[in-house]
Amino acid sequence: MPSKKFCQTPSTVKQYFLVRVREMASRGVGLEMEKMSVEQLRALKEQADLEFNLFQDSLNNIRTATARLEIASTALYDLSLRPQGKKMLVPLTASLYVPGTLDDSEKVLVDVGTGYFIEKTMVEGEEYCERKINLLKSNYDQLLEVAAKKKSLADETGAILQAKLKQLAPVQ
Amino acid sequence: MGSTAALKELQRDLENKANDLSKLQKDIAKNHQVRKKYTIQLGENELVLKELDLLNEDANVYKLIGPVLVKQDLAEANANVRKRIDYISAELKRLDATLQDLEEKQNSKKEAIFKVQQRIQSLQAGKGKA
């Protein structure tokens, strides 16, 4: 079922990340970078880069999920325009379609996660898609902020690292 | 002679402690993974609960059990999801306690290793002088 992938929605994965980031910040990752050695700076920069990449992946996931939801929403709206009894092709597998007729399109089943499906009207279904898209958009914005902070931290660490290396180098 | 034996024993001790430390770190990593899974599930269940709360009394709810879509009572579905949320929260709390415990053990292990290393160094320095 293609909707299975939705079960690990980016919103939930991203929430996990936000929780971890907050935990680390509250434990006071002592940012006295001037006093840190080259080794420590290098490790810190690597870690920051790694985390930034993870954030980028998450952002991509959210973008993909948002796109899919928007497609679903459009499809829903399209479906609502079709009359009952219209001939259609029903996908049984990715390569097998079977001719059928459209039943009452007023009711739709919505996959809300953890194996639960809710019967809704067309309008409610569209509202559901709206809600989910808005949720993902706000998560995306939040994550963007956190990612930007992490990037600036990585850049700062890199700059201090460069400065330290330059300091050590001209002893030749 | 005595000091060589003592040195060997210290090094063996160091090895043992290092092994313990790496095992602890593996446990901590596993803890993180399980916590991540539970956090994700918790988030998903909370979304479902929100959706269910928005429904009228007469709306139909179905649960996917294997390949079968089974009609469920709204009250029952609510109760089930709530129970799962409670269970997952309890599990997360338990994992948090375990994680703290593991981290404390890890820190004390690191200190012990450091002390053993120092003793080895001082012993080697002593032998060097003699």
PDB file of C-alpha atoms in Angstrom:
ATOM      1  CA  MET A   1       0.000   0.000   0.000  1.00  0.00           C
ATOM      2  CA  PRO A   2       1.637   3.280  -1.019  1.00  0.00           C
ATOM      3  CA  SER A   3       0.147   4.986   2.006  1.00  0.00           C
ATOM      4  CA  LYS A   4       2.255   2.777   4.303  1.00  0.00           C
ATOM      5  CA  LYS A   5       5.195   5.114   3.711  1.00  0.00           C
ATOM      6  CA  PHE A   6       3.140   7.891   5.227  1.00  0.00           C
ATOM      7  CA  CYS A   7       3.130   6.207   8.591  1.00  0.00           C
ATOM      8  CA  GLN A   8       6.559   7.610   9.398  1.00  0.00           C
ATOM      9  CA  THR A   9       5.470  11.101   8.520  1.00  0.00           C
ATOM     10  CA  PRO A  10       8.279  13.619   8.334  1.00  0.00           C
ATOM     11  CA  SER A  11       6.470  15.642  10.963  1.00  0.00           C
ATOM     12  CA  THR A  12       7.004  12.944  13.555  1.00  0.00           C
ATOM     13  CA  VAL A  13      10.611  12.220  12.563  1.00  0.00           C
ATOM     14  CA  LYS A  14      11.365  15.908  12.603  1.00  0.00           C
ATOM     15  CA  GLN A  15       9.760  16.270  16.015  1.00  0.00           C
ATOM     16  CA  TYR A  16      12.227  13.699  17.292  1.00  0.00           C
ATOM     17  CA  PHE A  17      15.087  15.777  15.948  1.00  0.00           C
ATOM     18  CA  LEU A  18      13.792  18.955  17.548  1.00  0.00           C
ATOM     19  CA  VAL A  19      13.543  17.162  20.884  1.00  0.00           C
ATOM     20  CA  ARG A  20      17.143  15.947  20.617  1.00  0.00           C
ATOM     21  CA  VAL A  21      18.450  19.381  19.595  1.00  0.00           C
ATOM     22  CA  ARG A  22      16.692  21.005  22.531  1.00  0.00           C
ATOM     23  CA  GLU A  23      18.073  18.359  24.887  1.00  0.00           C
ATOM     24  CA  MET A  24      21.612  19.022  23.722  1.00  0.00           C
ATOM     25  CA  ALA A  25      21.186  22.769  23.992  1.00  0.00           C
ATOM     26  CA  SER A  26      19.824  22.471  27.511  1.00  0.00           C
ATOM     27  CA  ARG A  27      22.745  20.279  28.559  1.00  0.00           C
ATOM     28  CA  GLY A  28      24.856  23.293  27.647  1.00  0.00           C
ATOM     29  CA  VAL A  29      27.178  22.213  24.852  1.00  0.00           C
ATOM     30  CA  GLY A  30      29.842  24.580  26.174  1.00  0.00           C
ATOM     31  CA  LEU A  31      30.536  26.825  23.246  1.00  0.00           C
ATOM     32  CA  GLU A  32      33.844  28.238  24.396  1.00  0.00           C
ATOM     33  CA  MET A  33      35.352  27.588  21.041  1.00  0.00           C
ATOM     34  CA  GLU A  34      38.266  29.921  21.469  1.00  0.00           C
ATOM     35  CA  LYS A  35      39.607  27.684  24.212  1.00  0.00           C
ATOM     36  CA  MET A  36      39.127  24.417  22.347  1.00  0.00           C
ATOM     37  CA  SER A  37      41.966  22.603  20.668  1.00  0.00           C
ATOM     38  CA  VAL A  38      42.185  21.995  16.948  1.00  0.00           C
ATOM     39  CA  GLU A  39      41.104  18.391  17.428  1.00  0.00           C
ATOM     40  CA  GLN A  40      38.025  19.311  19.364  1.00  0.00           C
ATOM     41  CA  LEU A  41      37.112  22.018  16.869  1.00  0.00           C
ATOM     42  CA  ARG A  42      37.454  19.589  14.022  1.00  0.00           C
ATOM     43  CA  ALA A  43      35.228  17.059  15.779  1.00  0.00           C
ATOM     44  CA  LEU A  44      32.661  19.734  16.586  1.00  0.00           C
ATOM     45  CA  LYS A  45      32.579  20.946  12.989  1.00  0.00           C
ATOM     46  CA  GLU A  46      32.174  17.395  11.708  1.00  0.00           C
ATOM     47  CA  GLN A  47      29.325  16.771  14.088  1.00  0.00           C
ATOM     48  CA  ALA A  48      27.639  20.033  13.128  1.00  0.00           C
ATOM     49  CA  ASP A  49      27.995  19.213   9.424  1.00  0.00           C
ATOM     50  CA  LEU A  50      26.563  15.757   9.984  1.00  0.00           C
ATOM     51  CA  GLU A  51      23.573  17.143  11.831  1.00  0.00           C
ATOM     52  CA  PHE A  52      23.030  19.772   9.168  1.00  0.00           C
ATOM     53  CA  ASN A  53      22.961  17.055   6.512  1.00  0.00           C
ATOM     54  CA  LEU A  54      20.407  15.133   8.534  1.00  0.00           C
ATOM     55  CA  PHE A  55      18.286  18.262   8.705  1.00  0.00           C
ATOM     56  CA  GLN A  56      18.550  18.681   4.945  1.00  0.00           C
ATOM     57  CA  ASP A  57      17.339  15.114   4.452  1.00  0.00           C
ATOM     58  CA  SER A  58      14.430  15.755   6.754  1.00  0.00           C
ATOM     59  CA  LEU A  59      13.575  18.934   4.875  1.00  0.00           C
ATOM     60  CA  ASN A  60      13.563  16.998   1.621  1.00  0.00           C
ATOM     61  CA  ASN A  61      11.291  14.375   3.118  1.00  0.00           C
ATOM     62  CA  ILE A  62       8.861  17.031   4.236  1.00  0.00           C
ATOM     63  CA  ARG A  63       8.895  18.590   0.782  1.00  0.00           C
ATOM     64  CA  THR A  64       8.157  15.229  -0.829  1.00  0.00           C
ATOM     65  CA  ALA A  65       5.363  14.472   1.595  1.00  0.00           C
ATOM     66  CA  THR A  66       3.821  17.900   1.070  1.00  0.00           C
ATOM     67  CA  ALA A  67       3.924  17.380  -2.699  1.00  0.00           C
ATOM     68  CA  ARG A  68       2.217  14.004  -2.352  1.00  0.00           C
ATOM     69  CA  LEU A  69      -0.487  15.448  -0.148  1.00  0.00           C
ATOM     70  CA  GLU A  70      -1.129  18.173  -2.672  1.00  0.00           C
ATOM     71  CA  ILE A  71      -1.443  15.583  -5.429  1.00  0.00           C
ATOM     72  CA  ALA A  72      -3.884  13.647  -3.253  1.00  0.00           C
ATOM     73  CA  SER A  73      -5.890  16.782  -2.670  1.00  0.00           C
ATOM     74  CA  THR A  74      -6.054  17.555  -6.375  1.00  0.00           C
ATOM     75  CA  ALA A  75      -7.031  13.966  -7.160  1.00  0.00           C
ATOM     76  CA  LEU A  76      -9.805  14.184  -4.580  1.00  0.00           C
ATOM     77  CA  TYR A  77     -11.159  17.317  -6.111  1.00  0.00           C
ATOM     78  CA  ASP A  78     -10.984  15.745  -9.559  1.00  0.00           C
ATOM     79  CA  LEU A  79     -12.841  12.711  -8.306  1.00  0.00           C
ATOM     80  CA  SER A  80     -15.614  14.864  -6.925  1.00  0.00           C
ATOM     81  CA  LEU A  81     -16.264  16.192 -10.417  1.00  0.00           C
ATOM     82  CA  ARG A  82     -16.912  12.769 -11.892  1.00  0.00           C
ATOM     83  CA  PRO A  83     -20.441  11.425 -12.039  1.00  0.00           C
ATOM     84  CA  GLN A  84     -21.410   8.220 -10.361  1.00  0.00           C
ATOM     85  CA  GLY A  85     -21.276   5.200 -12.653  1.00  0.00           C
ATOM     86  CA  LYS A  86     -18.473   6.626 -14.758  1.00  0.00           C
ATOM     87  CA  LYS A  87     -16.243   3.957 -16.313  1.00  0.00           C
ATOM     88  CA  MET A  88     -12.742   3.909 -14.859  1.00  0.00           C
ATOM     89  CA  LEU A  89      -9.621   1.744 -14.593  1.00  0.00           C
ATOM     90  CA  VAL A  90      -8.854   0.471 -11.107  1.00  0.00           C
ATOM     91  CA  PRO A  91      -5.209  -0.257 -10.222  1.00  0.00           C
ATOM     92  CA  LEU A  92      -4.786  -3.660  -8.631  1.00  0.00           C
ATOM     93  CA  THR A  93      -1.013  -3.605  -8.739  1.00  0.00           C
ATOM     94  CA  ALA A  94       1.503  -1.171 -10.172  1.00  0.00           C
ATOM     95  CA  SER A  95       1.109  -2.726 -13.613  1.00  0.00           C
ATOM     96  CA  LEU A  96      -2.379  -4.216 -13.528  1.00  0.00           C
ATOM     97  CA  TYR A  97      -5.480  -2.140 -14.072  1.00  0.00           C
ATOM     98  CA  VAL A  98      -8.998  -3.494 -14.131  1.00  0.00           C
ATOM     99  CA  PRO A  99     -12.027  -1.784 -15.691  1.00  0.00           C
ATOM    100  CA  GLY A 100     -14.688  -0.713 -13.230  1.00  0.00           C
ATOM    101  CA  THR A 101     -17.328   1.892 -12.556  1.00  0.00           C
ATOM    102  CA  LEU A 102     -17.143   4.777 -10.120  1.00  0.00           C
ATOM    103  CA  ASP A 103     -19.348   4.268  -7.088  1.00  0.00           C
ATOM    104  CA  ASP A 104     -20.645   7.073  -4.938  1.00  0.00           C
ATOM    105  CA  SER A 105     -17.746   9.485  -4.658  1.00  0.00           C
ATOM    106  CA  GLU A 106     -19.250  11.387  -1.776  1.00  0.00           C
ATOM    107  CA  LYS A 107     -17.557   9.165   0.815  1.00  0.00           C
ATOM    108  CA  VAL A 108     -13.797   8.647   1.021  1.00  0.00           C
ATOM    109  CA  LEU A 109     -11.632   6.569   3.342  1.00  0.00           C
ATOM    110  CA  VAL A 110      -8.751   8.520   4.843  1.00  0.00           C
ATOM    111  CA  ASP A 111      -5.633   6.823   6.212  1.00  0.00           C
ATOM    112  CA  VAL A 112      -4.816   8.703   9.414  1.00  0.00           C
ATOM    113  CA  GLY A 113      -1.932   6.482  10.562  1.00  0.00           C
ATOM    114  CA  THR A 114      -1.320   3.486  12.851  1.00  0.00           C
ATOM    115  CA  GLY A 115      -3.695   1.413  10.749  1.00  0.00           C
ATOM    116  CA  TYR A 116      -6.788   3.565  11.280  1.00  0.00           C
ATOM    117  CA  PHE A 117      -9.013   4.644   8.416  1.00  0.00           C
ATOM    118  CA  ILE A 118     -11.799   7.161   8.767  1.00  0.00           C
ATOM    119  CA  GLU A 119     -14.754   7.447   6.465  1.00  0.00           C
ATOM    120  CA  LYS A 120     -15.212  11.060   5.514  1.00  0.00           C
ATOM    121  CA  THR A 121     -17.144  13.084   3.005  1.00  0.00           C
ATOM    122  CA  MET A 122     -15.373  14.581   0.038  1.00  0.00           C
ATOM    123  CA  VAL A 123     -15.276  18.004   1.681  1.00  0.00           C
ATOM    124  CA  GLU A 124     -13.916  16.612   4.951  1.00  0.00           C
ATOM    125  CA  GLY A 125     -11.300  14.694   2.970  1.00  0.00           C
ATOM    126  CA  GLU A 126     -10.138  17.878   1.294  1.00  0.00           C
ATOM    127  CA  GLU A 127     -10.072  19.620   4.686  1.00  0.00           C
ATOM    128  CA  TYR A 128      -7.962  16.774   6.043  1.00  0.00           C
ATOM    129  CA  CYS A 129      -5.451  17.219   3.235  1.00  0.00           C
ATOM    130  CA  GLU A 130      -5.419  20.979   3.886  1.00  0.00           C
ATOM    131  CA  ARG A 131      -4.758  20.447   7.582  1.00  0.00           C
ATOM    132  CA  LYS A 132      -1.957  17.991   6.950  1.00  0.00           C
ATOM    133  CA  ILE A 133      -0.346  20.255   4.362  1.00  0.00           C
ATOM    134  CA  ASN A 134      -0.443  23.194   6.774  1.00  0.00           C
ATOM    135  CA  LEU A 135       1.045  21.080   9.541  1.00  0.00           C
ATOM    136  CA  LEU A 136       3.875  19.975   7.278  1.00  0.00           C
ATOM    137  CA  LYS A 137       4.484  23.526   6.120  1.00  0.00           C
ATOM    138  CA  SER A 138       4.845  24.810   9.675  1.00  0.00           C
ATOM    139  CA  ASN A 139       7.145  21.887  10.534  1.00  0.00           C
ATOM    140  CA  TYR A 140       9.172  22.707   7.444  1.00  0.00           C
ATOM    141  CA  ASP A 141       9.579  26.327   8.506  1.00  0.00           C
ATOM    142  CA  GLN A 142      10.592  25.344  12.032  1.00  0.00           C
ATOM    143  CA  LEU A 143      13.110  22.838  10.733  1.00  0.00           C
ATOM    144  CA  LEU A 144      14.486  25.409   8.302  1.00  0.00           C
ATOM    145  CA  GLU A 145      15.198  27.729  11.220  1.00  0.00           C
ATOM    146  CA  VAL A 146      16.961  25.041  13.228  1.00  0.00           C
ATOM    147  CA  ALA A 147      18.952  23.949  10.183  1.00  0.00           C
ATOM    148  CA  ALA A 148      20.046  27.526   9.506  1.00  0.00           C
ATOM    149  CA  LYS A 149      21.292  27.870  13.085  1.00  0.00           C
ATOM    150  CA  LYS A 150      23.189  24.609  12.806  1.00  0.00           C
ATOM    151  CA  LYS A 151      24.740  25.761   9.517  1.00  0.00           C
ATOM    152  CA  SER A 152      25.910  29.026  11.042  1.00  0.00           C
ATOM    153  CA  LEU A 153      27.366  27.082  13.974  1.00  0.00           C
ATOM    154  CA  ALA A 154      29.227  24.810  11.561  1.00  0.00           C
ATOM    155  CA  ASP A 155      30.493  27.823   9.598  1.00  0.00           C
ATOM    156  CA  GLU A 156      31.600  29.606  12.760  1.00  0.00           C
ATOM    157  CA  THR A 157      33.430  26.518  13.964  1.00  0.00           C
ATOM    158  CA  GLY A 158      35.077  26.191  10.572  1.00  0.00           C
ATOM    159  CA  ALA A 159      36.218  29.797  10.633  1.00  0.00           C
ATOM    160  CA  ILE A 160      37.719  29.512  14.118  1.00  0.00           C
ATOM    161  CA  LEU A 161      39.390  26.263  13.069  1.00  0.00           C
ATOM    162  CA  GLN A 162      40.954  28.000  10.057  1.00  0.00           C
ATOM    163  CA  ALA A 163      42.157  30.868  12.227  1.00  0.00           C
ATOM    164  CA  LYS A 164      43.756  28.479  14.711  1.00  0.00           C
ATOM    165  CA  LEU A 165      45.467  26.519  11.964  1.00  0.00           C
ATOM    166  CA  LYS A 166      46.865  29.738  10.507  1.00  0.00           C
ATOM    167  CA  GLN A 167      48.145  30.690  13.946  1.00  0.00           C
ATOM    168  CA  LEU A 168      49.967  27.393  14.317  1.00  0.00           C
ATOM    169  CA  ALA A 169      51.273  27.278  10.742  1.00  0.00           C
ATOM    170  CA  PRO A 170      53.557  30.341  10.358  1.00  0.00           C
ATOM    171  CA  VAL A 171      55.990  29.025  12.974  1.00  0.00           C
ATOM    172  CA  GLN A 172      58.034  27.901   9.973  1.00  0.00           C
TER     173      GLN A 172
ATOM    174  CA  MET B   1      59.859  -8.494  38.055  1.00  0.00           C
ATOM    175  CA  GLY B   2      57.069  -7.606  40.366  1.00  0.00           C
ATOM    176  CA  SER B   3      56.491  -4.384  38.538  1.00  0.00           C
ATOM    177  CA  THR B   4      56.322  -6.110  35.133  1.00  0.00           C
ATOM    178  CA  ALA B   5      53.634  -8.405  36.422  1.00  0.00           C
ATOM    179  CA  ALA B   6      51.838  -5.445  37.925  1.00  0.00           C
ATOM    180  CA  LEU B   7      52.150  -3.640  34.596  1.00  0.00           C
ATOM    181  CA  LYS B   8      50.715  -6.618  32.717  1.00  0.00           C
ATOM    182  CA  GLU B   9      47.843  -6.833  35.134  1.00  0.00           C
ATOM    183  CA  LEU B  10      47.097  -3.141  34.794  1.00  0.00           C
ATOM    184  CA  GLN B  11      47.081  -3.467  31.033  1.00  0.00           C
ATOM    185  CA  ARG B  12      44.713  -6.403  31.224  1.00  0.00           C
ATOM    186  CA  ASP B  13      42.502  -4.364  33.501  1.00  0.00           C
ATOM    187  CA  LEU B  14      42.620  -1.511  31.004  1.00  0.00           C
ATOM    188  CA  GLU B  15      41.562  -3.838  28.212  1.00  0.00           C
ATOM    189  CA  ASN B  16      38.673  -5.179  30.239  1.00  0.00           C
ATOM    190  CA  LYS B  17      37.498  -1.716  31.105  1.00  0.00           C
ATOM    191  CA  ALA B  18      37.797  -0.616  27.484  1.00  0.00           C
ATOM    192  CA  ASN B  19      35.635  -3.564  26.424  1.00  0.00           C
ATOM    193  CA  ASP B  20      33.061  -2.696  29.056  1.00  0.00           C
ATOM    194  CA  LEU B  21      33.045   0.883  27.850  1.00  0.00           C
ATOM    195  CA  SER B  22      32.450  -0.058  24.232  1.00  0.00           C
ATOM    196  CA  LYS B  23      29.619  -2.353  25.289  1.00  0.00           C
ATOM    197  CA  LEU B  24      28.081   0.485  27.274  1.00  0.00           C
ATOM    198  CA  GLN B  25      28.322   2.755  24.279  1.00  0.00           C
ATOM    199  CA  LYS B  26      26.620   0.164  22.102  1.00  0.00           C
ATOM    200  CA  ASP B  27      23.836  -0.088  24.647  1.00  0.00           C
ATOM    201  CA  ILE B  28      23.442   3.672  24.648  1.00  0.00           C
ATOM    202  CA  ALA B  29      23.241   3.729  20.849  1.00  0.00           C
ATOM    203  CA  LYS B  30      20.580   1.014  20.904  1.00  0.00           C
ATOM    204  CA  ASN B  31      18.660   2.958  23.528  1.00  0.00           C
ATOM    205  CA  HIS B  32      18.673   5.974  21.238  1.00  0.00           C
ATOM    206  CA  GLN B  33      17.333   3.927  18.353  1.00  0.00           C
ATOM    207  CA  VAL B  34      14.486   2.472  20.375  1.00  0.00           C
ATOM    208  CA  ARG B  35      13.690   5.889  21.791  1.00  0.00           C
ATOM    209  CA  LYS B  36      13.541   7.299  18.280  1.00  0.00           C
ATOM    210  CA  LYS B  37      11.124   4.594  17.188  1.00  0.00           C
ATOM    211  CA  TYR B  38       8.882   5.168  20.175  1.00  0.00           C
ATOM    212  CA  THR B  39       8.927   8.935  19.782  1.00  0.00           C
ATOM    213  CA  ILE B  40       7.839   8.582  16.174  1.00  0.00           C
ATOM    214  CA  GLN B  41       5.045   6.189  17.118  1.00  0.00           C
ATOM    215  CA  LEU B  42       3.923   8.496  19.887  1.00  0.00           C
ATOM    216  CA  GLY B  43       3.714  11.414  17.479  1.00  0.00           C
ATOM    217  CA  GLU B  44       1.736   9.368  14.981  1.00  0.00           C
ATOM    218  CA  ASN B  45      -0.729   8.144  17.610  1.00  0.00           C
ATOM    219  CA  GLU B  46      -1.287  11.668  18.828  1.00  0.00           C
ATOM    220  CA  LEU B  47      -2.119  12.754  15.275  1.00  0.00           C
ATOM    221  CA  VAL B  48      -4.633   9.915  15.016  1.00  0.00           C
ATOM    222  CA  LEU B  49      -6.192  10.903  18.340  1.00  0.00           C
ATOM    223  CA  LYS B  50      -6.600  14.463  17.124  1.00  0.00           C
ATOM    224  CA  GLU B  51      -8.341  13.252  13.990  1.00  0.00           C
ATOM    225  CA  LEU B  52     -10.643  10.967  15.951  1.00  0.00           C
ATOM    226  CA  ASP B  53     -11.559  13.814  18.285  1.00  0.00           C
ATOM    227  CA  LEU B  54     -12.723  15.883  15.346  1.00  0.00           C
ATOM    228  CA  LEU B  55     -15.248  13.270  14.297  1.00  0.00           C
ATOM    229  CA  ASN B  56     -18.962  13.216  14.969  1.00  0.00           C
ATOM    230  CA  GLU B  57     -20.468  10.317  16.885  1.00  0.00           C
ATOM    231  CA  ASP B  58     -21.811   8.658  13.771  1.00  0.00           C
ATOM    232  CA  ALA B  59     -18.661   8.711  11.650  1.00  0.00           C
ATOM    233  CA  ASN B  60     -17.310   5.340  10.611  1.00  0.00           C
ATOM    234  CA  VAL B  61     -13.863   4.272  11.748  1.00  0.00           C
ATOM    235  CA  TYR B  62     -12.060   1.282  10.311  1.00  0.00           C
ATOM    236  CA  LYS B  63      -8.930  -0.431  11.524  1.00  0.00           C
ATOM    237  CA  LEU B  64      -6.516  -2.273   9.268  1.00  0.00           C
ATOM    238  CA  ILE B  65      -5.778  -5.658  10.821  1.00  0.00           C
ATOM    239  CA  GLY B  66      -3.477  -7.507   8.433  1.00  0.00           C
ATOM    240  CA  PRO B  67      -5.211  -7.473   5.045  1.00  0.00           C
ATOM    241  CA  VAL B  68      -8.629  -6.888   6.576  1.00  0.00           C
ATOM    242  CA  LEU B  69     -10.308  -3.532   7.092  1.00  0.00           C
ATOM    243  CA  VAL B  70     -12.551  -3.935  10.143  1.00  0.00           C
ATOM    244  CA  LYS B  71     -15.218  -1.485  11.209  1.00  0.00           C
ATOM    245  CA  GLN B  72     -14.566  -0.170  14.696  1.00  0.00           C
ATOM    246  CA  ASP B  73     -16.618   1.725  17.208  1.00  0.00           C
ATOM    247  CA  LEU B  74     -15.425   5.319  17.596  1.00  0.00           C
ATOM    248  CA  ALA B  75     -15.300   5.040  21.382  1.00  0.00           C
ATOM    249  CA  GLU B  76     -13.322   1.815  21.125  1.00  0.00           C
ATOM    250  CA  ALA B  77     -10.893   3.337  18.624  1.00  0.00           C
ATOM    251  CA  ASN B  78     -10.397   6.346  20.916  1.00  0.00           C
ATOM    252  CA  ALA B  79      -9.776   4.083  23.898  1.00  0.00           C
ATOM    253  CA  ASN B  80      -7.294   1.960  21.947  1.00  0.00           C
ATOM    254  CA  VAL B  81      -5.302   4.910  20.708  1.00  0.00           C
ATOM    255  CA  ARG B  82      -5.235   6.476  24.152  1.00  0.00           C
ATOM    256  CA  LYS B  83      -4.046   3.228  25.683  1.00  0.00           C
ATOM    257  CA  ARG B  84      -1.266   3.009  23.118  1.00  0.00           C
ATOM    258  CA  ILE B  85      -0.226   6.577  23.834  1.00  0.00           C
ATOM    259  CA  ASP B  86      -0.074   5.828  27.560  1.00  0.00           C
ATOM    260  CA  TYR B  87       1.911   2.669  26.958  1.00  0.00           C
ATOM    261  CA  ILE B  88       4.409   4.395  24.687  1.00  0.00           C
ATOM    262  CA  SER B  89       4.834   7.292  27.137  1.00  0.00           C
ATOM    263  CA  ALA B  90       5.540   4.838  29.954  1.00  0.00           C
ATOM    264  CA  GLU B  91       8.073   3.025  27.767  1.00  0.00           C
ATOM    265  CA  LEU B  92       9.786   6.298  26.896  1.00  0.00           C
ATOM    266  CA  LYS B  93      10.053   7.235  30.561  1.00  0.00           C
ATOM    267  CA  ARG B  94      11.553   3.837  31.341  1.00  0.00           C
ATOM    268  CA  LEU B  95      14.036   4.249  28.500  1.00  0.00           C
ATOM    269  CA  ASP B  96      14.979   7.699  29.768  1.00  0.00           C
ATOM    270  CA  ALA B  97      15.784   6.288  33.194  1.00  0.00           C
ATOM    271  CA  THR B  98      17.826   3.478  31.617  1.00  0.00           C
ATOM    272  CA  LEU B  99      19.665   5.971  29.424  1.00  0.00           C
ATOM    273  CA  GLN B 100      20.621   8.139  32.383  1.00  0.00           C
ATOM    274  CA  ASP B 101      21.823   5.096  34.261  1.00  0.00           C
ATOM    275  CA  LEU B 102      23.892   3.946  31.270  1.00  0.00           C
ATOM    276  CA  GLU B 103      25.408   7.391  30.812  1.00  0.00           C
ATOM    277  CA  GLU B 104      26.414   7.547  34.468  1.00  0.00           C
ATOM    278  CA  LYS B 105      28.037   4.125  34.186  1.00  0.00           C
ATOM    279  CA  GLN B 106      29.797   5.263  31.015  1.00  0.00           C
ATOM    280  CA  ASN B 107      31.233   8.324  32.731  1.00  0.00           C
ATOM    281  CA  SER B 108      32.465   6.423  35.756  1.00  0.00           C
ATOM    282  CA  LYS B 109      33.973   3.801  33.436  1.00  0.00           C
ATOM    283  CA  LYS B 110      35.809   6.551  31.560  1.00  0.00           C
ATOM    284  CA  GLU B 111      37.195   7.897  34.818  1.00  0.00           C
ATOM    285  CA  ALA B 112      38.301   4.460  35.952  1.00  0.00           C
ATOM    286  CA  ILE B 113      40.038   3.902  32.609  1.00  0.00           C
ATOM    287  CA  PHE B 114      41.786   7.234  32.932  1.00  0.00           C
ATOM    288  CA  LYS B 115      43.018   6.332  36.421  1.00  0.00           C
ATOM    289  CA  VAL B 116      44.346   2.975  35.237  1.00  0.00           C
ATOM    290  CA  GLN B 117      46.111   4.700  32.364  1.00  0.00           C
ATOM    291  CA  GLN B 118      47.722   7.114  34.782  1.00  0.00           C
ATOM    292  CA  ARG B 119      48.935   4.263  36.980  1.00  0.00           C
ATOM    293  CA  ILE B 120      50.370   2.493  33.967  1.00  0.00           C
ATOM    294  CA  GLN B 121      52.174   5.646  32.925  1.00  0.00           C
ATOM    295  CA  SER B 122      53.622   6.266  36.373  1.00  0.00           C
ATOM    296  CA  LEU B 123      54.702   2.625  36.609  1.00  0.00           C
ATOM    297  CA  GLN B 124      56.397   2.785  33.233  1.00  0.00           C
ATOM    298  CA  ALA B 125      58.071   6.050  34.181  1.00  0.00           C
ATOM    299  CA  GLY B 126      59.244   4.406  37.432  1.00  0.00           C
ATOM    300  CA  LYS B 127      60.650   1.410  35.525  1.00  0.00           C
ATOM    301  CA  GLY B 128      62.362   3.719  33.061  1.00  0.00           C
ATOM    302  CA  LYS B 129      64.184   5.491  35.859  1.00  0.00           C
ATOM    303  CA  ALA B 130      65.261   2.209  37.444  1.00  0.00           C
TER     304      ALA B 130
END
